[in-house]
Each structure stands twice: as structure tokens, then as C-alpha cells.
CSV table of C-alpha atoms and ligand atoms in Angstrom, one decimal:
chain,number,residue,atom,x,y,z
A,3,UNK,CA,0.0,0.0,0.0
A,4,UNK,CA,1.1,3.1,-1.0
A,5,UNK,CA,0.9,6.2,1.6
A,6,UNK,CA,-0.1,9.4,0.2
A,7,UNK,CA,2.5,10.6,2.0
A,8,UNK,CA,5.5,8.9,1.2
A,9,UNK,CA,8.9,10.3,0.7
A,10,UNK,CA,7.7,12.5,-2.4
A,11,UNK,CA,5.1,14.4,-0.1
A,12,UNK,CA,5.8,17.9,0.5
A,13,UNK,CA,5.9,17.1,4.0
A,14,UNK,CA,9.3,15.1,3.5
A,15,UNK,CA,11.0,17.7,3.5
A,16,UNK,CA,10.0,19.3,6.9
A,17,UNK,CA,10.8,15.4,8.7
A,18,UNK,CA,7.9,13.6,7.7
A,19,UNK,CA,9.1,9.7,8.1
A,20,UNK,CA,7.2,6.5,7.6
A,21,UNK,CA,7.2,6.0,11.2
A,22,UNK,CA,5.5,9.0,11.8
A,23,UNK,CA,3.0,8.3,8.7
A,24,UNK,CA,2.3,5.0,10.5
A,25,UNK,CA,1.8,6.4,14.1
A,26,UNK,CA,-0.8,9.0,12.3
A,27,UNK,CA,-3.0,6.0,10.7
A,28,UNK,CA,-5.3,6.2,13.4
A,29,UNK,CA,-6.2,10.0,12.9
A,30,UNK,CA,-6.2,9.4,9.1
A,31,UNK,CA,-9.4,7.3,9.6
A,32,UNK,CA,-11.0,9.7,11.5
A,33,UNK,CA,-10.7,12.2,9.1
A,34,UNK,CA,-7.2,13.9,10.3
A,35,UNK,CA,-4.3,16.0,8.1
A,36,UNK,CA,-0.8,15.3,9.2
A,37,UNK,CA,1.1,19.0,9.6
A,38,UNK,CA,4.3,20.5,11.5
A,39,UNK,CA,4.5,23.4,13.6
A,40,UNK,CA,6.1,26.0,12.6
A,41,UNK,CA,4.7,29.1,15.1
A,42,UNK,CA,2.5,29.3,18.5
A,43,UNK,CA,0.2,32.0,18.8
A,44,UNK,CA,-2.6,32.8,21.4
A,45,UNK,CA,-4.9,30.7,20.2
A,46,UNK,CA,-3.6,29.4,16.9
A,47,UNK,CA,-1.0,28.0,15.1
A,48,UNK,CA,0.9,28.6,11.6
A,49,UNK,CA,2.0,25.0,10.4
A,50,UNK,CA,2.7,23.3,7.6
A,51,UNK,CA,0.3,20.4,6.2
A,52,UNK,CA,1.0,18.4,3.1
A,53,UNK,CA,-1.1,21.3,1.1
A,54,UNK,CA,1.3,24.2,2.4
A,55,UNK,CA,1.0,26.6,4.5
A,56,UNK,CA,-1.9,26.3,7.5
A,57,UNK,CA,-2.8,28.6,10.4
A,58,UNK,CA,-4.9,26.6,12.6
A,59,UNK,CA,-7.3,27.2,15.7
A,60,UNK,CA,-6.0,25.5,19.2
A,61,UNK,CA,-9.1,24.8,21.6
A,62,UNK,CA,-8.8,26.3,24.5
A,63,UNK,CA,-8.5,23.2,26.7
A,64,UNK,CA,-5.1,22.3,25.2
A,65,UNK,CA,-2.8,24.9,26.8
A,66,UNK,CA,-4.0,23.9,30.9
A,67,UNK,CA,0.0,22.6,31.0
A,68,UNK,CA,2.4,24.3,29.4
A,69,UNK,CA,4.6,21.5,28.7
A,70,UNK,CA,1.2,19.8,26.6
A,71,UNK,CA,0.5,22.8,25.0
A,72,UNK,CA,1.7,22.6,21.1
A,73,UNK,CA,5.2,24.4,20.3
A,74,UNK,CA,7.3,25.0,17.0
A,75,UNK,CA,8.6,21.3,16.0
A,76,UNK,CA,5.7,19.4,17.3
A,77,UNK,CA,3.4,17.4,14.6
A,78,UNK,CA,0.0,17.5,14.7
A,79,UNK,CA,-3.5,16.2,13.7
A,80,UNK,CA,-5.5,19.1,12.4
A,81,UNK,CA,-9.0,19.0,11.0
A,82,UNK,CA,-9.1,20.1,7.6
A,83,UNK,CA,-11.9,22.4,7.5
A,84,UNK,CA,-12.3,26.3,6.2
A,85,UNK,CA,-11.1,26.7,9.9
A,86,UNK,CA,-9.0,23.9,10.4
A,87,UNK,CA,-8.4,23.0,14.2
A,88,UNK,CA,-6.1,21.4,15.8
A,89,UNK,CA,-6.9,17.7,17.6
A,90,UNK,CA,-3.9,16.0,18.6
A,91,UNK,CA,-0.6,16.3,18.8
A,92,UNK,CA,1.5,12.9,18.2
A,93,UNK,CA,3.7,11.7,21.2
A,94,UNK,CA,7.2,13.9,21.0
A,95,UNK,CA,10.3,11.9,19.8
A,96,UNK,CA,12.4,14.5,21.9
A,97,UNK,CA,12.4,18.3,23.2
A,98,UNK,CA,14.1,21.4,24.6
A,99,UNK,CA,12.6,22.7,28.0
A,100,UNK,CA,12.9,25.2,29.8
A,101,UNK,CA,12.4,25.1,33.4
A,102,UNK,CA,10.1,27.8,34.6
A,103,UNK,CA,9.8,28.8,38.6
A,104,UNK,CA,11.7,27.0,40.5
A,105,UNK,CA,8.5,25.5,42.7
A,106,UNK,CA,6.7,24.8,40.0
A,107,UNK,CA,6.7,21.9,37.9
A,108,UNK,CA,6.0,23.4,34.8
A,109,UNK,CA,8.1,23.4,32.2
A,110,UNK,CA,8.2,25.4,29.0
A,111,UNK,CA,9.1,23.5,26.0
A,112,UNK,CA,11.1,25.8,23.2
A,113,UNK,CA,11.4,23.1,20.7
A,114,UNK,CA,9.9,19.4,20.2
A,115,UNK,CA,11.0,16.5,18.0
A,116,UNK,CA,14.5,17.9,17.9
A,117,UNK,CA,17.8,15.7,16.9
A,118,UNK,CA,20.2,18.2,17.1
A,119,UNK,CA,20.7,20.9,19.7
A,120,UNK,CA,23.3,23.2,18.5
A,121,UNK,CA,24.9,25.6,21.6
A,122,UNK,CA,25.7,29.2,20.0
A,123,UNK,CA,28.5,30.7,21.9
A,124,UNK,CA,30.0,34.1,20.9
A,125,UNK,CA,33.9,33.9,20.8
A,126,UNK,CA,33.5,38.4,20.4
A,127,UNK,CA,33.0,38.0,24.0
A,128,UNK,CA,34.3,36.2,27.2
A,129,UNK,CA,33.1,33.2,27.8
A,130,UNK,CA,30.2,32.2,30.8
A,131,UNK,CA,30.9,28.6,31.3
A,132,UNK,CA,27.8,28.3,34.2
A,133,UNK,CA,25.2,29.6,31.3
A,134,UNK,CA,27.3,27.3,28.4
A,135,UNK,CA,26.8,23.8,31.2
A,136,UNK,CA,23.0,25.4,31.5
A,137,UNK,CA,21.9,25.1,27.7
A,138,UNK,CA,23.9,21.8,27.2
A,139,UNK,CA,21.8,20.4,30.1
A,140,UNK,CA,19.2,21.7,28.3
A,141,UNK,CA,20.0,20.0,25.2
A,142,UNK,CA,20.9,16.5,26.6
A,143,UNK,CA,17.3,16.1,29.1
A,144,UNK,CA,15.5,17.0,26.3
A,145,UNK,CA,16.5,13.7,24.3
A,146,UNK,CA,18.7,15.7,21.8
A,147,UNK,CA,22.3,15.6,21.1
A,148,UNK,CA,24.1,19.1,21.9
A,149,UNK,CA,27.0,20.3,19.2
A,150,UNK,CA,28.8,23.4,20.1
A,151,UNK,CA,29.3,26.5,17.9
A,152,UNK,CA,31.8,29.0,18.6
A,153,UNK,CA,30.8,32.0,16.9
A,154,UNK,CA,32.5,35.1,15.3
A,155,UNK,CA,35.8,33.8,15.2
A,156,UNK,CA,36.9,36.7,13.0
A,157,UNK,CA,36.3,38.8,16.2
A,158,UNK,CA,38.2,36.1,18.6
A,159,UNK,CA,41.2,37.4,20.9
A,160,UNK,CA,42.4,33.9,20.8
A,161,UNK,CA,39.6,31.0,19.4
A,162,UNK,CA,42.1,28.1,20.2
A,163,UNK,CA,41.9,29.0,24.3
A,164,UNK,CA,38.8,29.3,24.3
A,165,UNK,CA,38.0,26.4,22.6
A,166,UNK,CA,40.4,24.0,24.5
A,167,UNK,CA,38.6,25.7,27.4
A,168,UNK,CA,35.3,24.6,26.7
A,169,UNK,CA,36.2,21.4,25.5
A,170,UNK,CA,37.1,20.9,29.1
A,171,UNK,CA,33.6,21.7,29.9
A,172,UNK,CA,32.0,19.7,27.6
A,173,UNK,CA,34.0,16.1,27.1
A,174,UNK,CA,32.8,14.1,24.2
A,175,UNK,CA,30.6,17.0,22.4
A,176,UNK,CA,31.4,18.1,19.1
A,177,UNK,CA,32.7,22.0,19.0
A,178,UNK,CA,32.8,23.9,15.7
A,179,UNK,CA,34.6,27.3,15.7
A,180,UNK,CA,32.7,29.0,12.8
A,181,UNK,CA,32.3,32.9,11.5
A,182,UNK,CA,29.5,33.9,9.2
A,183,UNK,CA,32.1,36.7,7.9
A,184,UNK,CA,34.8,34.6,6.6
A,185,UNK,CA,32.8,30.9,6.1
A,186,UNK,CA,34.9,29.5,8.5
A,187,UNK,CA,33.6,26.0,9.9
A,188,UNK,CA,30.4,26.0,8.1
A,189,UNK,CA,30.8,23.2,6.1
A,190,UNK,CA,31.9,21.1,9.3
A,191,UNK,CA,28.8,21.9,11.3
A,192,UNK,CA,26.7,21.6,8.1
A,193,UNK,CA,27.9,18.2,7.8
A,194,UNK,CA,27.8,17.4,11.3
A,195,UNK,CA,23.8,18.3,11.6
A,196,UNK,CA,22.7,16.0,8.7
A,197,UNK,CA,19.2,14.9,8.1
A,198,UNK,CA,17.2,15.3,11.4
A,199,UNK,CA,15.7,18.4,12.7
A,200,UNK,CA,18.3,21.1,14.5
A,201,UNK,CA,17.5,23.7,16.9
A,202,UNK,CA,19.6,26.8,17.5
A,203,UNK,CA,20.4,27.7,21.0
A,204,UNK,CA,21.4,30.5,23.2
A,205,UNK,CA,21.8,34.3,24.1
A,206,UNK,CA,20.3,36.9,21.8
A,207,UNK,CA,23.2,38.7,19.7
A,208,UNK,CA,25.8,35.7,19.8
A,209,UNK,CA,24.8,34.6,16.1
A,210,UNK,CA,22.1,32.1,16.1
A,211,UNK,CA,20.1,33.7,12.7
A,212,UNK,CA,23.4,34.6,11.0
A,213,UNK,CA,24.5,30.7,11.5
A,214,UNK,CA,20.8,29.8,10.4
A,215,UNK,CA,21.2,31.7,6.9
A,216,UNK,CA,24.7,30.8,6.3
A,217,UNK,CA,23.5,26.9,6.6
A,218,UNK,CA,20.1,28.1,4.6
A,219,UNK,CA,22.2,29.5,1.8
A,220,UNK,CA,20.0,32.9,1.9
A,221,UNK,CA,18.4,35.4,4.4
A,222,UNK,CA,15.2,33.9,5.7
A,223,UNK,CA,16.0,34.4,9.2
A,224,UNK,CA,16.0,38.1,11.0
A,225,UNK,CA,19.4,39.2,12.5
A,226,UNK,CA,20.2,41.7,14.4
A,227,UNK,CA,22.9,44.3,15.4
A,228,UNK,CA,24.6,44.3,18.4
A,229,UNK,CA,24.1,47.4,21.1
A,230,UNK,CA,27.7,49.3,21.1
A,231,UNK,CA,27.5,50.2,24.9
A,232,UNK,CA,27.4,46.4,26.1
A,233,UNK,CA,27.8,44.0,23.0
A,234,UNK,CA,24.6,42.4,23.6
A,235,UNK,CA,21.9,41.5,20.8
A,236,UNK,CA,18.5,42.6,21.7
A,237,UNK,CA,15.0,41.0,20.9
A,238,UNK,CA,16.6,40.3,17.2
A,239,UNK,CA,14.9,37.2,17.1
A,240,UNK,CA,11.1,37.6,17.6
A,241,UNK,CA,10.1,34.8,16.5
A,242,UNK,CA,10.8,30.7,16.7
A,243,UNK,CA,11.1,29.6,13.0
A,244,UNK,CA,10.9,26.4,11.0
A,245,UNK,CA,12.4,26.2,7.8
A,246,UNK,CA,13.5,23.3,5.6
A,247,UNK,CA,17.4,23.1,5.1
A,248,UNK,CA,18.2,22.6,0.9
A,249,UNK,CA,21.0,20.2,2.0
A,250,UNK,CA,18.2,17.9,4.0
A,251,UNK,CA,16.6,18.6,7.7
A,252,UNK,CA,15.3,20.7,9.2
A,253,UNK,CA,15.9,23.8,11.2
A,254,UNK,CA,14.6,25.8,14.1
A,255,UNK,CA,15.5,29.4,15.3
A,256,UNK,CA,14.6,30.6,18.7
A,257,UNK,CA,14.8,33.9,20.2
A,258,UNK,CA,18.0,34.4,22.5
A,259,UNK,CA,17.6,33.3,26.2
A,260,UNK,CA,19.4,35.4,28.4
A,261,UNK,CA,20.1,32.9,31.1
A,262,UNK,CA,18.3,29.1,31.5
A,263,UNK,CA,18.1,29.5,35.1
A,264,UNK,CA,16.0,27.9,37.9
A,265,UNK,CA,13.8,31.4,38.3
A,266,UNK,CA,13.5,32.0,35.0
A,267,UNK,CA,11.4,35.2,35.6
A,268,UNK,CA,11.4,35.5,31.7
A,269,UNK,CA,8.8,32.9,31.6
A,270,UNK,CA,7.1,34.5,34.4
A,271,UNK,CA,7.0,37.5,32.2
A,272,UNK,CA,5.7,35.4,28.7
A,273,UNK,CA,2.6,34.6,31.1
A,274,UNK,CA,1.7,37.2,33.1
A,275,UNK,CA,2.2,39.7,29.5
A,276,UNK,CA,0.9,37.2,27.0
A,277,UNK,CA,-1.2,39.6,25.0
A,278,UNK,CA,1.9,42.2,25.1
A,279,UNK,CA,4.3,40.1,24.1
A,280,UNK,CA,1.7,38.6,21.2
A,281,UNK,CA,1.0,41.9,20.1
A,282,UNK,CA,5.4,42.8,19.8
A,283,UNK,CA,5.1,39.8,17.5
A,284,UNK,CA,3.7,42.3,15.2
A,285,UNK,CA,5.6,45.1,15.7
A,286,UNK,CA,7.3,46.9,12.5
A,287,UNK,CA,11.5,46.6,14.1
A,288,UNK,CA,12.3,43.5,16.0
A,289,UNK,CA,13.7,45.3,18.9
A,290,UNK,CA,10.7,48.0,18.9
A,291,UNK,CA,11.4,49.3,22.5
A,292,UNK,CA,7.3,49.8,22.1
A,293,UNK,CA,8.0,53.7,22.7
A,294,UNK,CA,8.4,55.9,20.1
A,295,UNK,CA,9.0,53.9,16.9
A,296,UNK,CA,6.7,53.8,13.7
A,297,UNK,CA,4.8,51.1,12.8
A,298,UNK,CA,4.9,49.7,17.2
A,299,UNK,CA,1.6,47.3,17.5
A,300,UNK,CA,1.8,47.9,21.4
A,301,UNK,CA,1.3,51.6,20.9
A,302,UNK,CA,-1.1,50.9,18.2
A,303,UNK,CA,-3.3,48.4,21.1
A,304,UNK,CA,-2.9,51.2,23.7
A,305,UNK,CA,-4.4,54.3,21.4
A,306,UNK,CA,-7.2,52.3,20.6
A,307,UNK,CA,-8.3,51.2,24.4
A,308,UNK,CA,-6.8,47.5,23.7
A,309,UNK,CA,-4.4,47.5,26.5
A,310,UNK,CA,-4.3,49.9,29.1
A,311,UNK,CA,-1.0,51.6,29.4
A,312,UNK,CA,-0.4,50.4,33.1
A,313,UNK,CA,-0.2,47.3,31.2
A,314,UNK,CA,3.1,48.6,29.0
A,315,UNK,CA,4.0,49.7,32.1
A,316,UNK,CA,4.1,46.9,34.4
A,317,UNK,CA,5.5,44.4,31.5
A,318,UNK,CA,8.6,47.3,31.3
A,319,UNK,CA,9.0,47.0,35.2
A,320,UNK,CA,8.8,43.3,35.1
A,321,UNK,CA,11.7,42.8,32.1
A,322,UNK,CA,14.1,45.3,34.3
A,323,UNK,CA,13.5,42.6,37.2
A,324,UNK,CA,14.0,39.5,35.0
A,325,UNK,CA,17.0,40.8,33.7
A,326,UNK,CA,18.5,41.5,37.3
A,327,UNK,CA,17.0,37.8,38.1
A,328,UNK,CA,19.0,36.6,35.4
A,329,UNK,CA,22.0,38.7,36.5
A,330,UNK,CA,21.9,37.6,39.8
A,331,UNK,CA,21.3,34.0,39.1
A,332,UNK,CA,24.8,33.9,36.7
A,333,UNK,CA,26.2,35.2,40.0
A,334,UNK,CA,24.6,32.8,42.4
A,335,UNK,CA,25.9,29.8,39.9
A,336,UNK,CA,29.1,30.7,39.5
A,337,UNK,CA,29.4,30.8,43.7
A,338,UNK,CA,27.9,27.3,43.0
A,339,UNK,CA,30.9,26.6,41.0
A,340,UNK,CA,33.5,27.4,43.4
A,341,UNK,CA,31.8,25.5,46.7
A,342,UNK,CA,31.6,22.2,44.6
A,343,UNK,CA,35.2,22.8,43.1
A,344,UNK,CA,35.9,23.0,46.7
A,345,UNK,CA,34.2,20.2,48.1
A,346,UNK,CA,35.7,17.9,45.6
A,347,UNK,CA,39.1,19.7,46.6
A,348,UNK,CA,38.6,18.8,50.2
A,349,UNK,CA,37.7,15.5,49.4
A,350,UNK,CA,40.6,14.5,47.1
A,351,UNK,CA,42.6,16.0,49.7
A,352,UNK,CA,40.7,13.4,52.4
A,353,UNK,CA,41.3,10.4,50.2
A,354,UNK,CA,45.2,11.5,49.4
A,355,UNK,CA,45.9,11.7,53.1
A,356,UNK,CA,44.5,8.8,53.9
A,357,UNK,CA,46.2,6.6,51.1
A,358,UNK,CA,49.3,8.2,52.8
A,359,UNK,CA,48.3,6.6,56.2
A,360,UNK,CA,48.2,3.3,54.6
A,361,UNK,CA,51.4,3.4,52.7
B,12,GDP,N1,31.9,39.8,12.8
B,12,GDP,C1,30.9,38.8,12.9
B,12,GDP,N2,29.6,39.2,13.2
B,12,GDP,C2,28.7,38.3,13.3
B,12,GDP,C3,28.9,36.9,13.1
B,12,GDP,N3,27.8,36.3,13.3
B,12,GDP,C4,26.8,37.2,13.6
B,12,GDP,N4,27.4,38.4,13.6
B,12,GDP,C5,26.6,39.7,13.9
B,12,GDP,O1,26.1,39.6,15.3
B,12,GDP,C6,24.8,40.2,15.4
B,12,GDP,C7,23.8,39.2,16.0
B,12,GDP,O2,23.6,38.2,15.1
B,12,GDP,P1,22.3,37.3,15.1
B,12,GDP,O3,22.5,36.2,14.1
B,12,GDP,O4,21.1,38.2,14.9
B,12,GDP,O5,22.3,36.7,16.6
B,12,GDP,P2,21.2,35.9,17.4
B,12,GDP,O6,20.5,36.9,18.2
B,12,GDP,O7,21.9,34.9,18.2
B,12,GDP,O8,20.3,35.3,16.3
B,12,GDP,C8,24.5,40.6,14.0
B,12,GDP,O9,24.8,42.0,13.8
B,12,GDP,C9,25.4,39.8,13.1
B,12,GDP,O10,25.7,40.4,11.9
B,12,GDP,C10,30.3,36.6,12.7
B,12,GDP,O11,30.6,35.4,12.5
B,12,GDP,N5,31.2,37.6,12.6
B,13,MG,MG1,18.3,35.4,16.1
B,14,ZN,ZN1,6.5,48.0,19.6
């Protein structure tokens, strides 16, 4: 028997396997489209079905826990009406998530049915080793295998330290030293990421996008520039992308995480300001600040009594606290760092001396 949605499907090229055509025979009887997620709104999806290019409507009752709620990667079962909905979403091969609150047990996931988790670091800027450990946790729970990238090695002091140095952090994981400027490394982590589906991981400005487009062979992701005062990217990706590589696989974008810590206030923030931050989604500049710039969606909302301007307001009070959280978290971790290098210190020290006794 023949699938109508065999290798020659349209869907091929975004991962669809004949495993996952024969864990969807069930929904096929009852009616059901196969399609990939490629965005999460409020309320709806953009994915992509074997026809092209769906937004579909997610009832209500789906998003109770976070972690169940459908994200960029996933594969669902939509009904293919004039409005088609979504029904199910089949079980996830793997995912990325993100711890939220540290009491709470939710989780949110950033990516799902990922292969291939590839660590961004920036080599333009001294390296954080407790955030680098953080995202390759990240990357290994989730089911995926992390690869390293050291970015913007035409702006390294000295790549070869710093990559010796991480390769001490990170035994057995592939590093790539890679620049978008000169080429360099590209075809190694091109090669390295093969068929599956890859997700791009890490702070905002180190060079996620600009690695994305280099693999794509043209801009279809948004980059962004770096702020002079502090070398940090800003908002430059707004949103999570899907997109088909040429060579084979698939890859996913994801706005920059400041930190992946146990607070993650960030999330705190995605909650609490859901219909701001939907509504920045749509703003004209990727890092609108949501104050004076043309074509702001925010401002737009507030001018015509959408959102009350406290609103703006208490989401701008909120970021400045997440990113002191986030500050003060890379500060509390790296003290974390130094008791445990100690304890193990103490306790080498222990064994030693007692070795000596029995000599
Ligand atoms: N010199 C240099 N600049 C880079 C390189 N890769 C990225 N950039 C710049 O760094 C900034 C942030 O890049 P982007 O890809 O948007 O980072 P993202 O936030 O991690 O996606 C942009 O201005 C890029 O042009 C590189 O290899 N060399
Ligand atoms: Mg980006
Ligand atoms: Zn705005």
C-alpha cells in the first residue's frame, strides 16, 4: 500500500518519516491531516500540512500545562476544515525545556521533536561557562544531542583557548569554531547536523540567525545588530522559525535566552504579558522598544483602548527585574561553582591523606 505521504510528499522535506505516517494511521481514519508546527500563537498556530501553509485554531482546553501545550517542532493532527483546528498532537520523539519557577513543575518546551541541539556561543565575548553547562543540560534532558558553535571567530582574541577551554567543559561533544564573515567552519557543522531536525540555542546577539542563513544558503532568518554600549543582541529574534534546510533537515530558530536559570522570571513575564508580548510579535523593528518607533503594534493596542497603558508599564517594570534575576542567578551559579570545586578539593585532599596513612 502506498501512503499518500511517502517520501515525495511535500511534508518530506519538513521530517515527515514512515514512522511518523504510520503512528498517524489512526487520525487518518478519522478524518485527520498530518502538519508540522512551525509558530505558537494565542490561540492558533501557523503550520505546515502536506497542502502548504496552514494557520490553525488550538481549543482552548489544550494549553492547561504548558509543557502539553503545542510548540514550534511538534506534529499534529489538524481538522481540515475552512477553519482547520487542531486535535492532537503525536507523542514527542524528543524536546528542549525550559524550566520555569523553580517550585513549580512546569516546564516550557522551546522546541519538540529535535535531533540536534546546537549551543551558540559568541567567541567576540568572554566566555560564561555556568550559562554554556546550562543550555547543554538543556540540550541532553530533552533527548537531543548538543553540538557546540563558537561563533564570530573573525572577532576572537584567541579561538584556540577558548576552545580548548570549553572542550574541558563539555567532554565528548562536538565544538565547531565557525564565523558567518569569513565561512569559516560552516561546512563542518553543516555536515555534522545531517538529516534530522536542528534547533539553535542561546543568548540573543551571539549569532544564532546569521548561522541559520549561512546553513540556509539565503536570508530567511532576522538578524540583528549588536548594542555598542554592552555587545549584547536585543530581541533580534522575535520569533521561533521552522524552515526546511536545501541540503536535508530541518531547522529551528529561537529567540535568545538570556540565562536558562531555575527562576526563569522570563517565563514569568511570557505569562503574566501574554497579550503584550503577542502583540510585539507584530511590531514593524524586531527590537521596537514599544516607545516611540513607527509602525509599534503595542502603541497601536494602547491608542485604541486595547491594552491599558499600566499594562506597558508593568510588563517594562517586570523585564528590568528578569533581567537583574537573570543577572543575579549567573552570580549565584558561578558561587555554586567554586563551593563544589571545593568540596571535591577537600575530598581528594581526604582520600590523598588517607592513602598516605596506609602506605
Ligand atoms: N563579525 C561577525 N559578526 C557576526 C557573526 N555572526 C553574527 N554576527 C553579527 O552579530 C549580530 C547578531 O547576530 P544574530 O545572528 O542576529 O544573533 P542571534 O540573536 O543569536 O540570532 C548581527 O549583527 C550579526 O551580523 C560573525 O561570524 N562575525
Ligand atoms: Mg536570532
Ligand atoms: Zn513595539
Amino acid at each position: 500500500m502506498t501512503s499518500p505521504f511517502s517520501n515525495s510528499s511535500a511534508l518530506s522535506r519538513y521530517g515527515w518519516t514512515q514512522a511518523l505516517d504510520d503512528a498517524f494511521a489512526g487520525h487518518r481514519e478519522a478524518g485527520l491531516v498530518p502538519a508540522r508546527i512551525l509558530r505558537v500563537h494565542r490561540g492558533s498556530c501557523d503550520a505546515i500540512a502536506e497542502h502548504g501553509p496552514v494557520r490553525a485554531t488550538i481549543p482552548a482546553s489544550r494549553s492547561a500545562d504548558p509543557v502539553d501545550a503545542p510548540c514550534t517542532g511538534d506534529w499534529a493532527a489538524l481538522r481540515p476544515d475552512r477553519d482547520p483546528e487542531l486535535v492532537a498532537l503525536l507523542a514527542r520523539r524528543s524536546s528542549v525545556v525550559r524550566a520555569s519557577a523553580a517550585r513549580s513543575s512546569h516546564g516550557q518546551v522551546l522546541a519538540a521533536n529535535v535531533d540536534t541541539v546546537v549551543v551558540a556561543v559568541s567567541l567576540a565575548a568572554p566566555l560564561n561557562a555556568a550559562r554554556l553547562e546550562r543550555f547543554l543540560a538543556l540540550g541532553w534532558a530533552g533527548g537531543a544531542r548538543p553540538v557546540i558553535a563558537l561563533t564570530k571567530a573573525d572577532l576572537a582574541a584567541d579561538a584556540a583557548a577558548v576552545e580548548s577551554e570549553v572542550r574541558s567543559l563539555a567532554p565528548g561533544v562536538d565544538i565547531v569554531v565557525t564565523s558567518v564573515a569569513t565561512g569559516q567552519g560552516m561546512d563542518v557543522l553543516a555536515a555534522l547536523l545531517g538529516e534530522g531536525t536542528t534547533v539553535l540555542l542561546g543568548p540573543s546577539g551571539v549569532g544564532k540567525s546569521s548561522i541559520g542563513n549561512a546553513l540556509l544558503g539565503e536570508e530567511l532568518l532576522a538578524t540583528g545588530a549588536v548594542r555598542a554600549q554592552d555587545g549584547k543582541g536585543r530581541h533580534t529574534t522575535v520569533r521561533r522559525e521552522l524552515v526546511p534546510l536545501r541540503a536535508g533537515g530541518v531547522l529551528i530558530d529561537t529567540p535568545g535566552l538570556r540565562a536558562v536559570s531555575l527562576h526563569d522570571a522570563a517565563d514569568g513575564l511570557e505569562q503574566v504579558f501574554a497579550e503584550i508580548e503577542r502583540l510585539a510579535e507584530s511590531c514593524r523593528f524586531g527590537d521596537c522598544a514599544h516607545d516611540t518607533e513607527p509602525g509599534c503594534a503595542v502603541q497601536a493596542a494602547i491608542r485604541a483602548g486595547e491594552v491599558a497603558e499600566r499594562r506597558l508599564d508593568g510588563y517594562r517594570k517586570l523585564q528590568r527585574e528578569a533581567a537583574w534575576e537573570a543577572a543575579r542567578t549567573d552570580a549565584r551559579l558561578r558561587g555554586d561553582r567554586v563551593n563544589r570545586q571545593k568540596a571535591i578539593t577537600s575530598h581528594l585532599r581526604a582520600t590523598y591523606k588517607f592513602r598516605d596513612q596506609q602506605l
